[in-house]
Short mmCIF file of C-alpha atoms in Angstrom, two decimals:
data_model
loop_
_atom_site.label_atom_id
_atom_site.label_comp_id
_atom_site.label_asym_id
_atom_site.label_seq_id
_atom_site.Cartn_x
_atom_site.Cartn_y
_atom_site.Cartn_z
CA ALA A 1 -50.21 7.00 -10.68
CA LYS A 2 -51.26 6.55 -14.25
CA VAL A 3 -53.83 3.95 -15.16
CA TYR A 4 -53.30 2.35 -18.55
CA THR A 5 -56.20 0.73 -20.28
CA ASP A 6 -54.45 -0.88 -23.21
CA THR A 7 -52.68 -4.21 -22.92
CA ALA A 8 -49.32 -3.08 -24.36
CA ASN A 9 -48.85 -0.25 -21.85
CA THR A 10 -50.00 -2.43 -18.95
CA TYR A 11 -47.33 -4.96 -19.93
CA ILE A 12 -44.68 -2.23 -20.17
CA GLN A 13 -45.60 -0.85 -16.75
CA SER A 14 -45.49 -4.31 -15.15
CA ARG A 15 -41.95 -4.83 -16.52
CA TYR A 16 -40.64 -1.89 -14.43
CA LEU A 17 -40.16 -4.25 -11.45
CA ALA A 18 -38.60 -7.03 -13.52
CA ASN A 19 -34.85 -7.64 -13.31
CA THR A 20 -34.19 -4.64 -11.11
CA SER A 21 -33.39 -3.64 -7.56
CA GLY A 22 -34.57 -0.61 -5.71
CA THR A 23 -36.57 0.84 -2.90
CA PHE A 24 -40.26 1.15 -3.58
CA GLY A 25 -42.49 3.36 -1.44
CA GLY A 26 -46.16 2.69 -0.86
CA ASN A 27 -48.03 -0.60 -1.03
CA LEU A 28 -47.65 -3.42 -3.51
CA SER A 29 -50.81 -5.35 -4.30
CA ILE A 30 -50.69 -8.54 -6.35
CA ALA A 31 -54.00 -9.80 -7.70
CA GLY A 32 -52.59 -13.03 -9.13
CA ASP A 33 -49.89 -15.49 -8.08
CA ALA A 34 -46.40 -14.39 -7.10
CA ASN A 35 -43.95 -17.04 -8.28
CA LEU A 36 -40.50 -16.47 -6.84
CA THR A 37 -37.33 -18.13 -8.07
CA SER A 38 -35.03 -16.70 -5.40
CA TYR A 39 -35.10 -15.78 -1.70
CA VAL A 40 -37.51 -13.54 0.13
CA THR A 41 -35.93 -11.48 2.90
CA ILE A 42 -37.85 -9.18 5.21
CA ALA A 43 -35.46 -7.15 7.35
CA ASN A 44 -37.23 -4.77 9.71
CA SER A 45 -36.22 -4.34 13.35
CA THR A 46 -38.38 -1.25 13.86
CA PHE A 47 -41.88 -2.53 13.09
CA ASP A 48 -44.56 -1.84 15.71
CA SER A 49 -44.07 -5.17 17.48
CA ALA A 50 -46.54 -4.34 20.28
CA ASN A 51 -49.56 -4.11 17.99
CA HIS A 52 -48.72 -5.98 14.81
CA ALA A 53 -47.00 -9.04 13.43
CA LEU A 54 -44.17 -8.45 10.99
CA VAL A 55 -45.80 -10.86 8.50
CA GLN A 56 -49.51 -11.68 8.47
CA ILE A 57 -51.36 -14.32 6.46
CA ILE A 58 -55.06 -13.62 6.86
CA GLY A 59 -57.95 -15.70 5.55
CA SER A 60 -60.74 -14.45 7.84
CA THR A 61 -63.78 -12.57 6.59
CA GLY A 62 -62.91 -8.91 6.14
CA ALA A 63 -59.28 -9.68 7.10
CA ALA A 64 -60.28 -9.50 10.78
CA ILE A 65 -57.56 -10.33 13.31
CA ALA A 66 -57.09 -10.23 17.08
CA THR A 67 -54.47 -7.77 18.28
CA PRO A 68 -51.30 -9.60 19.38
CA ALA A 69 -51.32 -10.53 23.07
CA ALA A 70 -47.58 -9.93 23.48
CA GLN A 71 -44.68 -8.26 21.71
CA GLY A 72 -42.53 -10.02 19.16
CA TYR A 73 -45.06 -11.56 16.76
CA MET A 74 -42.99 -12.36 13.69
CA LEU A 75 -45.68 -14.35 11.88
CA GLN A 76 -49.42 -14.31 12.51
CA ILE A 77 -51.71 -16.67 10.61
CA VAL A 78 -55.48 -16.27 10.81
CA GLY A 79 -57.52 -19.03 9.21
CA ILE A 80 -60.73 -18.88 7.22
CA ASP A 81 -63.75 -18.44 9.49
CA GLY A 82 -65.36 -21.79 10.34
CA ILE A 83 -62.53 -23.94 8.94
CA PRO A 84 -59.56 -25.35 10.92
CA SER A 85 -56.38 -23.35 10.27
CA ARG A 86 -53.60 -25.71 9.21
CA VAL A 87 -49.86 -25.28 8.79
CA ILE A 88 -48.43 -28.29 6.96
CA ASN A 89 -44.75 -29.18 6.56
CA THR A 90 -44.07 -32.28 4.44
CA GLY A 91 -40.78 -34.03 3.76
CA TYR A 92 -40.39 -36.57 0.92
CA GLY A 93 -37.67 -39.17 0.49
CA ALA A 94 -35.57 -41.44 2.68
CA ASN A 95 -34.43 -39.97 6.00
CA THR A 96 -36.52 -36.80 5.64
CA TYR A 97 -39.30 -35.36 7.78
CA GLY A 98 -41.17 -32.16 8.50
CA LEU A 99 -39.20 -30.23 11.10
CA PHE A 100 -40.47 -27.62 13.52
CA ALA A 101 -37.55 -26.38 15.61
CA GLY A 102 -37.09 -23.63 18.12
CA ARG A 103 -33.58 -22.45 18.91
CA HIS A 104 -32.28 -20.27 21.73
CA ALA A 105 -29.12 -18.29 22.42
CA ASN A 106 -28.40 -15.51 24.87
CA GLY A 107 -26.81 -12.26 23.73
CA THR A 108 -27.93 -10.90 20.36
CA ALA A 109 -28.18 -12.22 16.80
CA ALA A 110 -24.96 -10.35 15.97
CA SER A 111 -23.17 -11.61 19.09
CA PRO A 112 -24.77 -14.81 20.49
CA THR A 113 -23.72 -16.31 23.81
CA ALA A 114 -24.30 -19.74 25.34
CA THR A 115 -27.68 -20.91 26.56
CA SER A 116 -27.95 -20.95 30.36
CA ASN A 117 -29.52 -23.40 32.82
CA ASN A 118 -33.36 -23.09 32.84
CA ASP A 119 -33.55 -21.09 29.59
CA VAL A 120 -36.55 -22.15 27.48
CA LEU A 121 -35.20 -23.50 24.18
CA ALA A 122 -38.57 -23.92 22.47
CA ARG A 123 -42.24 -23.72 23.41
CA PHE A 124 -45.46 -25.02 21.91
CA SER A 125 -48.47 -23.34 23.50
CA GLY A 126 -52.23 -23.54 23.10
CA GLY A 127 -54.64 -20.90 24.27
CA GLY A 128 -58.27 -19.95 23.99
CA TYR A 129 -60.18 -16.69 23.85
CA ASN A 130 -61.51 -15.79 27.33
CA GLY A 131 -64.32 -13.49 26.19
CA SER A 132 -62.19 -10.37 25.97
CA ALA A 133 -58.69 -11.41 24.86
CA PHE A 134 -56.16 -14.15 24.21
CA THR A 135 -53.51 -14.54 26.90
CA ALA A 136 -49.84 -14.21 25.99
CA THR A 137 -48.78 -17.61 27.36
CA GLY A 138 -51.84 -19.77 26.67
CA GLN A 139 -53.52 -22.25 28.98
CA GLY A 140 -51.36 -25.26 28.20
CA ARG A 141 -47.83 -25.61 26.87
CA ILE A 142 -44.89 -27.90 26.24
CA ASP A 143 -41.48 -26.37 27.01
CA ILE A 144 -38.07 -27.73 26.07
CA VAL A 145 -35.73 -26.31 28.73
CA ALA A 146 -31.97 -26.27 29.30
CA SER A 147 -30.97 -28.32 32.36
CA GLU A 148 -27.47 -26.89 32.56
CA ASN A 149 -25.29 -24.14 31.13
CA PHE A 150 -24.55 -25.17 27.54
CA THR A 151 -21.05 -25.85 26.23
CA THR A 152 -19.83 -27.73 23.18
CA SER A 153 -19.88 -30.96 25.22
CA ASN A 154 -22.77 -30.36 27.67
CA THR A 155 -26.32 -29.73 26.45
CA GLY A 156 -28.60 -31.31 29.05
CA SER A 157 -32.28 -30.59 28.59
CA ARG A 158 -35.72 -31.56 29.82
CA ILE A 159 -39.31 -31.43 28.55
CA GLU A 160 -41.90 -29.76 30.77
CA LEU A 161 -45.69 -29.97 30.49
CA TRP A 162 -47.77 -27.08 31.85
CA ASN A 163 -51.52 -26.43 32.05
CA SER A 164 -54.20 -24.56 34.00
CA ARG A 165 -56.35 -26.40 36.52
CA GLN A 166 -60.12 -26.19 36.11
CA GLY A 167 -61.42 -23.04 37.79
CA SER A 168 -58.03 -21.31 37.51
CA ASN A 169 -56.09 -19.21 35.03
CA THR A 170 -52.65 -19.94 36.51
CA LEU A 171 -50.25 -22.22 34.64
CA VAL A 172 -48.87 -25.11 36.72
CA LYS A 173 -46.00 -27.42 35.78
CA ILE A 174 -47.55 -30.91 35.80
CA ALA A 175 -44.65 -33.02 34.51
CA SER A 176 -40.95 -32.86 33.73
CA PHE A 177 -39.04 -35.44 31.67
CA ASN A 178 -35.28 -35.75 31.21
CA ALA A 179 -32.86 -38.54 30.28
CA ASP A 180 -32.66 -39.77 33.88
CA ASP A 181 -36.10 -39.39 35.48
CA VAL A 182 -39.71 -38.29 35.19
CA ILE A 183 -41.40 -36.02 37.74
CA PHE A 184 -45.18 -35.64 37.98
CA THR A 185 -47.04 -33.04 40.03
CA GLY A 186 -50.34 -34.31 41.44
CA GLU A 187 -51.90 -37.74 41.04
CA VAL A 188 -50.83 -40.18 38.34
#
């Protein structure tokens, strides 16, 4: 690749990506801001899902990351060392809110089929480093689970709380909530 030292040629070279489509090999590094006025689509079903996330946002010193603990990482965010890592979603205006939603269907993206009884619809999990690795499922989680086979008129669900007892690394369901009852495991 040529390196241009004068401003006019640098400007001309930077315009090669403007108002065009194409396939670009190699890496693209942006030193400044990238201001997009359209959509960003990343379509890649062949990335090495066992060892990498498809998209990574890394703020740690030296871009250090922990290897994914399971397959299927689509987005991995690593915060700045010594500072809480935050993901913020803000809605403004009447009847708006920040939404975090998990959705589930059986089948494939091209040919989805109905959700079945006991399928996990969404999960929020928290986990800590055990001295050698992060676990794939974490040590505590909240699951939203189908309580029946889904149809257009039946979508029963429940919320389950799971955690590990002290002195154990096994997840145990400690509570289940649905529209009719609440079930607790252990003392209340």
